[in-house]
GROMACS .gro file of C-alpha atoms in nm:
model
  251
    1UNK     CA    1   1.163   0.974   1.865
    2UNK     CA    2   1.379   0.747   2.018
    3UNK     CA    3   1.259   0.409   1.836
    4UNK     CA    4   1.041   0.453   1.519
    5UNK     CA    5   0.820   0.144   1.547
    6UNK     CA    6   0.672  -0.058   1.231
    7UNK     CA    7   0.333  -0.219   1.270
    8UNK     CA    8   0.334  -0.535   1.085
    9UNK     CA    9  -0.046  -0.589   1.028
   10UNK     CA   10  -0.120  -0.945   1.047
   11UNK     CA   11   0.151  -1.089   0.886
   12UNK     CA   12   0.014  -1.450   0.920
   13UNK     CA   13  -0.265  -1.404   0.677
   14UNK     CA   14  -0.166  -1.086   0.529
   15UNK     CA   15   0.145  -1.238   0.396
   16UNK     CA   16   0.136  -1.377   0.039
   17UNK     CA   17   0.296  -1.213  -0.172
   18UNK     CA   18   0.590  -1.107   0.073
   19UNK     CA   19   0.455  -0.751   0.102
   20UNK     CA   20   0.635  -0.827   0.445
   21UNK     CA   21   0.907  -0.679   0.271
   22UNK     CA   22   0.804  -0.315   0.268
   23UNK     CA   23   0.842  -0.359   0.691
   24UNK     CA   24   1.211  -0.511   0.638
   25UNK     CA   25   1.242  -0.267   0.376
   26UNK     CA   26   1.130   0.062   0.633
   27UNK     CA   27   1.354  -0.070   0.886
   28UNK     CA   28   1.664  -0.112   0.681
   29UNK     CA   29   1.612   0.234   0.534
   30UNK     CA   30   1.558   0.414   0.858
   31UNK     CA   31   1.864   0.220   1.010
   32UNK     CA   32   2.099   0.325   0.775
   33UNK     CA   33   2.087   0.657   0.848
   34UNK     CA   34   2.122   0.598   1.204
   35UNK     CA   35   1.771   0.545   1.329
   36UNK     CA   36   1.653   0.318   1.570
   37UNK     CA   37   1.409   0.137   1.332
   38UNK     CA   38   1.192  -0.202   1.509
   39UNK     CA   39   0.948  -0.420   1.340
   40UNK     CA   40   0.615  -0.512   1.521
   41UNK     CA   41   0.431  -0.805   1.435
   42UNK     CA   42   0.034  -0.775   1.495
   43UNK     CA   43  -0.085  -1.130   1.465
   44UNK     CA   44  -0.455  -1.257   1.441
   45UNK     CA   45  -0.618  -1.205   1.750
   46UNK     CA   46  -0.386  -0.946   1.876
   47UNK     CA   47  -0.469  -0.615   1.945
   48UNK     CA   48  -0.312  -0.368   1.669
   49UNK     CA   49  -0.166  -0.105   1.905
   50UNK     CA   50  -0.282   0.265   1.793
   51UNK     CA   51   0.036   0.416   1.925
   52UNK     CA   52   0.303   0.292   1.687
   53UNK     CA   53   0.464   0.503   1.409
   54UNK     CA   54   0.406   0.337   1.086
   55UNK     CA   55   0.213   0.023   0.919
   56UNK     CA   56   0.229  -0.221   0.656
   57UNK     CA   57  -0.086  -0.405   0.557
   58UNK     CA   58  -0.003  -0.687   0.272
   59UNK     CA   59  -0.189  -0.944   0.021
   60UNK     CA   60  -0.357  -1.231   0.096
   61UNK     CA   61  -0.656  -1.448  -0.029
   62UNK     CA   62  -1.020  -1.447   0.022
   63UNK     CA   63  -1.052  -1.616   0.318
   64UNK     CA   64  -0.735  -1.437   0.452
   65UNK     CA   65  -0.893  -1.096   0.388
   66UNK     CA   66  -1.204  -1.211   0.515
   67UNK     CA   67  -1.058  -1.275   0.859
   68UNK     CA   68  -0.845  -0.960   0.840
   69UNK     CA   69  -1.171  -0.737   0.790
   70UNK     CA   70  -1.338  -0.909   1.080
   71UNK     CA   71  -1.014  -0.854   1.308
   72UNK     CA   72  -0.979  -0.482   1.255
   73UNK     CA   73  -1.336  -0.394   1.211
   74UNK     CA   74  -1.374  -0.517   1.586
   75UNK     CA   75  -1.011  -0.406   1.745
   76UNK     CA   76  -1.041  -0.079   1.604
   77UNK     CA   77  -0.691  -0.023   1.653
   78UNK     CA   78  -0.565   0.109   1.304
   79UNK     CA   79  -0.871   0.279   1.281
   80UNK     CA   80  -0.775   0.509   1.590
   81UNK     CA   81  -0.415   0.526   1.426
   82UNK     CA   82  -0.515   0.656   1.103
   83UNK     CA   83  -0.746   0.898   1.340
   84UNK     CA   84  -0.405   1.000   1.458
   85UNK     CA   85  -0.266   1.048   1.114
   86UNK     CA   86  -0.037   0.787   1.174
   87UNK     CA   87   0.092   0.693   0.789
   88UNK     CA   88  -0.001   0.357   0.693
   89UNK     CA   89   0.054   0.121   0.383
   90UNK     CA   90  -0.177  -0.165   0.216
   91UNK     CA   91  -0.101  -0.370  -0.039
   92UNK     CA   92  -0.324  -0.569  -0.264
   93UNK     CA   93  -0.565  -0.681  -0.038
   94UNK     CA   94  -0.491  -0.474   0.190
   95UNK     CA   95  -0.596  -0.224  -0.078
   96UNK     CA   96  -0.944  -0.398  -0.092
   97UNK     CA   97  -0.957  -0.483   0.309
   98UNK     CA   98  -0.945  -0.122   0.423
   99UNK     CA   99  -1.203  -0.032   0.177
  100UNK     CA  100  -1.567  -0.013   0.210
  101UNK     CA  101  -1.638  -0.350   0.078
  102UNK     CA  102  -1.469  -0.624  -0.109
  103UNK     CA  103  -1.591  -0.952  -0.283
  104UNK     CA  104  -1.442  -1.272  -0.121
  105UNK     CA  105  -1.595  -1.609  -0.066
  106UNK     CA  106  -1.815  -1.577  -0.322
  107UNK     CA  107  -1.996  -1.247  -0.163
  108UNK     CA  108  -1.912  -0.899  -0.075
  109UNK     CA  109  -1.784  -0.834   0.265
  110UNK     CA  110  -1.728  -0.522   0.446
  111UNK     CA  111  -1.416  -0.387   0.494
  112UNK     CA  112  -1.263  -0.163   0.711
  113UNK     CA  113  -1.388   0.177   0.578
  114UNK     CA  114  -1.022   0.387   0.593
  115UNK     CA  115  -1.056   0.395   0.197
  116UNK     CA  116  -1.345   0.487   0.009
  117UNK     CA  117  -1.350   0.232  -0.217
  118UNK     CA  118  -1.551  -0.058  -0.320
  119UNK     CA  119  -1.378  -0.384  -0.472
  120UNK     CA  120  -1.603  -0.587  -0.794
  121UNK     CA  121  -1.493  -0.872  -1.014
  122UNK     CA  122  -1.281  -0.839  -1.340
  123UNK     CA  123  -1.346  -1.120  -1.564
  124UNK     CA  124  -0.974  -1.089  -1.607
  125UNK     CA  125  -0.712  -1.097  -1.371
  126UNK     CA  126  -0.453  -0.861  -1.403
  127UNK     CA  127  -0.158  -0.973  -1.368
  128UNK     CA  128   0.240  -0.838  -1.453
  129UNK     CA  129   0.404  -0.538  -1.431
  130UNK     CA  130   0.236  -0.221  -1.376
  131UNK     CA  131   0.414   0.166  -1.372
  132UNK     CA  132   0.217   0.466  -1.307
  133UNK     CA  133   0.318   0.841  -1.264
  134UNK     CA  134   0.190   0.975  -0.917
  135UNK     CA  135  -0.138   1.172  -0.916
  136UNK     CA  136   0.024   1.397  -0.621
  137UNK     CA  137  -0.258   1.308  -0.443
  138UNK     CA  138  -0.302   1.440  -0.053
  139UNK     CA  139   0.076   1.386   0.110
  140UNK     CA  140   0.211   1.190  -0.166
  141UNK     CA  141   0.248   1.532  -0.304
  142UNK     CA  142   0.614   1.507  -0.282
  143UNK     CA  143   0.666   1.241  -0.478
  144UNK     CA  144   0.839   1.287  -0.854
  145UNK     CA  145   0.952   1.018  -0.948
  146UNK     CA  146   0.708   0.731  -1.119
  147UNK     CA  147   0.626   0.409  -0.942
  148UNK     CA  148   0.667   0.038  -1.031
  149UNK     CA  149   0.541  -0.289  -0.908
  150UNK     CA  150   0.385  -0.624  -1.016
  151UNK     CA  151   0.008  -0.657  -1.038
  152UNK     CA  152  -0.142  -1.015  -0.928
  153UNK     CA  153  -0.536  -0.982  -0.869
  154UNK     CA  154  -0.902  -1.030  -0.983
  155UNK     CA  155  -1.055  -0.751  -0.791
  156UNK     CA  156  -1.197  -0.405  -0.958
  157UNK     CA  157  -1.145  -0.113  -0.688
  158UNK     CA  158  -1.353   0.167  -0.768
  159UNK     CA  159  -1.286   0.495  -0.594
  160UNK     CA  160  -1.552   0.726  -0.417
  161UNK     CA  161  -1.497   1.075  -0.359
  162UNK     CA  162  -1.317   1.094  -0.078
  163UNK     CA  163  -1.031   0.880  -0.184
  164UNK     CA  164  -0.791   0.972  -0.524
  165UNK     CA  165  -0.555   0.803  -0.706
  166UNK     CA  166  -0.196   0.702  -0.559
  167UNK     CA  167  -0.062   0.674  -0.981
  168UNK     CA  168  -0.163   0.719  -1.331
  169UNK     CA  169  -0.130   0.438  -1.512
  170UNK     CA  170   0.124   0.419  -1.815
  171UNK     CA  171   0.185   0.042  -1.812
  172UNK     CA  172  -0.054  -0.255  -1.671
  173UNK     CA  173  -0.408  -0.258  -1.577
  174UNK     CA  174  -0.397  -0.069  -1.223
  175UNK     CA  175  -0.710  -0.044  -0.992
  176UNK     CA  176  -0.967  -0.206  -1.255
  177UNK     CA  177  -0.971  -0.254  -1.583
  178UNK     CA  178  -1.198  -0.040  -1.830
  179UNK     CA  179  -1.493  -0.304  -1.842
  180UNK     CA  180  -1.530  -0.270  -1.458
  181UNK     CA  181  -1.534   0.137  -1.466
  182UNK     CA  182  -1.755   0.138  -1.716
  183UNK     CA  183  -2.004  -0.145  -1.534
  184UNK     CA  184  -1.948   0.092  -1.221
  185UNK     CA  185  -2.065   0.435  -1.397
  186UNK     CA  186  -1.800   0.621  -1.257
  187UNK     CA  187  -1.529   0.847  -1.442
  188UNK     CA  188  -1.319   0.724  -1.756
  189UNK     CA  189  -1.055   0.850  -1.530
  190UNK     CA  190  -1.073   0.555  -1.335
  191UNK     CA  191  -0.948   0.323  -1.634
  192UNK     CA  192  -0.626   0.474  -1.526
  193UNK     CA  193  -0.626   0.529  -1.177
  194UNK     CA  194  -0.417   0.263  -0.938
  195UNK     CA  195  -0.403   0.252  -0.601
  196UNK     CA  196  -0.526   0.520  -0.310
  197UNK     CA  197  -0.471   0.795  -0.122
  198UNK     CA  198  -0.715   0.933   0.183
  199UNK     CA  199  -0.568   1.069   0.493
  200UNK     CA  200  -0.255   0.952   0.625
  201UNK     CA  201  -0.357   0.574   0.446
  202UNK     CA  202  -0.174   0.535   0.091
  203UNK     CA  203  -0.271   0.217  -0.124
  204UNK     CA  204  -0.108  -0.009  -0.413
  205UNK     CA  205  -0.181  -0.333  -0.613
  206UNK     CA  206   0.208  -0.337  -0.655
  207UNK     CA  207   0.395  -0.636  -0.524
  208UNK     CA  208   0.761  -0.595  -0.519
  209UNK     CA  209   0.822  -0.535  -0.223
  210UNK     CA  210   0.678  -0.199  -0.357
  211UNK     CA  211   0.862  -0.004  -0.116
  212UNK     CA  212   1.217  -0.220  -0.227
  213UNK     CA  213   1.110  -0.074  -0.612
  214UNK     CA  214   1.014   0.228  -0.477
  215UNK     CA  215   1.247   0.360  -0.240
  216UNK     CA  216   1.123   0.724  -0.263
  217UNK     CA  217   0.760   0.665  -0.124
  218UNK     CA  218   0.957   0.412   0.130
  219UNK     CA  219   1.154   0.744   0.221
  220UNK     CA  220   0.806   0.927   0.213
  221UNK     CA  221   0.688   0.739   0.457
  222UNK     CA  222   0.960   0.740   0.669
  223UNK     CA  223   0.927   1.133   0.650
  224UNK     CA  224   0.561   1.151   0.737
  225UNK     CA  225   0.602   0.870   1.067
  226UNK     CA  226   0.869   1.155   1.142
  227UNK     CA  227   0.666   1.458   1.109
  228UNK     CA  228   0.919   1.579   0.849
  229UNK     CA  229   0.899   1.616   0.480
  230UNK     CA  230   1.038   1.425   0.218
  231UNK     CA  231   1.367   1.653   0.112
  232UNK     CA  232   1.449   1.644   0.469
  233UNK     CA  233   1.530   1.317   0.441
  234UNK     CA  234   1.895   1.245   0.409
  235UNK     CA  235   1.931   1.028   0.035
  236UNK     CA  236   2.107   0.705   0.064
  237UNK     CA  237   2.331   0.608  -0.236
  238UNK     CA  238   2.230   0.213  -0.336
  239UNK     CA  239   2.328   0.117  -0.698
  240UNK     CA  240   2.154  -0.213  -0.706
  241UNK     CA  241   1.792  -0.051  -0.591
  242UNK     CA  242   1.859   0.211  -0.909
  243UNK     CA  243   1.937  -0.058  -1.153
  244UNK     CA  244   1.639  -0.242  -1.019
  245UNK     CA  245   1.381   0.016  -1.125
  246UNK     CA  246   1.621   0.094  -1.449
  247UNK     CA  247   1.537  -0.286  -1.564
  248UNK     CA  248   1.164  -0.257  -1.424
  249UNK     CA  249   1.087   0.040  -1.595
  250UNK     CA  250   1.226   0.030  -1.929
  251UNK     CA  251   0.892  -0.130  -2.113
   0.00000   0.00000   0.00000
C-alpha cells in the first residue's frame, strides 16, 4: 500500500460534532509511523468511491441525516466497500444513518441497511460522558482496553441479530436508555449495549473525536485498512492522549 486513503463521508452535513476529527486523527496516526496517510473528502452529490481504504461517517441533524441516507442509499458506494470488507466508522448519526431505519423529520426514514439496527425516540436525551468496556464483538476482538466518549442524542438504537454491541456500558446511557428497550421487547442486555459492530462497519454515539480518546480502536482500524492485526501495529508513545483518557475516565 503505497497511500492508505481516508474516506471522509460527507463531511458537509455529516459534520457537527467534529467527528471530522477521527479522519485527522487516522491520518496523523498512520503518518507518524511513516505511512503515507491522505484524507478524502466525499461531499453531497459526489460519488463515495468503493476503492478507498478506510471511512469516517460523523453526526449531524435530522435533516442532515436525512439527506445522507438518500445519498448513499442511491450511490451505493460504501455499500460495495463494506462488501469489500473495507473497515468503516460512524458516529452518532452515522450510527443511526447506516441502520435500517431512523426517526428524523418527524417520521422514520430508511437508512442505509450496513447495521441492523433500528433508531426510536427517548423521551430523554442523553447527553455527557459515556465509558463502556468492549463486548469483543466480530474484529474489535482485539481490543482491551475500555472506551470513552461524550454522548449528545435523542435517538434509541435497538440492535437486531445480526449486529452486537461495540461496549458495555459502565458510565452514561449508551445506545438507548432502559425505557426504550423495554418499549422495543428486546433483551435487558440492550440497557447496556452502545454502539455496533457487523462486518467490517464498527459504530459509536461517542463524540470526542472518539478515535483522539480512543487511540487503540484508531490503531485498530488502521490495522484492519492494512490487512494486519492490531499487535502488529508499532505503539506510539503520546503523554497528552494518556492523560486525556486518565481525566475522562476517572468517574
Amino acid at each position: 500500500m503505497s497511500t492508505l486513503n481516508i474516506g471522509l463521508i460527507l463531511p458537509d452535513v455529516l459534520g457537527t460534532y467534529g467527528d471530522d476529527g477521527n479522519a485527522l486523527v487516522l491520518r496523523q496516526r498512520a503518518r507518524m509511523r511513516g505511512l503515507d496517510a491522505e484524507i478524502v473528502p466525499i461531499k453531497l452529490g459526489e460519488p463515495v468511491p468503493d476503492s478507498l481504504d478506510l471511512y469516517c461517517v460523523g453526526g449531524g441533524e435530522d435533516t442532515a441525516q436525512i439527506l445522507a441516507a438518500e445519498h448513499l442509499i442511491k450511490d451505493g458506494g460504501l455499500q460495495r466497500a463494506a462488501a469489500k470488507n473495507t473497515p468503516i466508522l460512524a458516529i452518532c448519526a452515522g450510527l443511526q444513518v447506516l441502520g435500517v431505519s431512523f426517526r428524523a423529520g418527524g417520521g422514520i426514514v430508511d437508512g442505509v441497511g450496513l447495521i441492523d439496527a433500528t433508531t426510536i425516540s427517548m423521551q430523554k436525551r442523553a447527553i455527557g460522558e459515556v465509558a463502556t468496556t468492549p463486548t469483543g464483538a466480530g474484529w474489535t476482538s482485539q481490543l482491551t482496553e475500555k472506551l470513552t466518549g461524550f454522548e449528545n442524542h435523542m435517538g434509541a438504537t435497538i440492535l437486531g441479530p445480526d449486529a452486537q454491541p461495540l461496549g458495555k456500558v459502565t458510565h452514561g446511557i449508551g445506545n438507548a436508555d432502559p425505557a426504550a428497550v423495554e418499549q422495543a421487547g428486546v433483551d435487558v442486555s440492550q440497557k447496556v449495549a452502545e454502539g455496533a459492530v457487523q462486518g467490517s462497519v464498527v459504530c459509536t454515539y461517542m463524540h470526542g473525536p472518539a478515535l483522539a480518546r480512543n487511540p487503540q480502536l484508531a490503531d485498530l482500524l488502521l490495522a484492519q485498512a492494512m490487512g494486519k492485526e492490531l499487535s502488529d501495529m508499532e505503539p506510539l508513545d503520546i503523554p497528552v492522549v494518556a492523560q486525556l483518557r486518565k481525566e475522562r475516565l476517572a468517574h
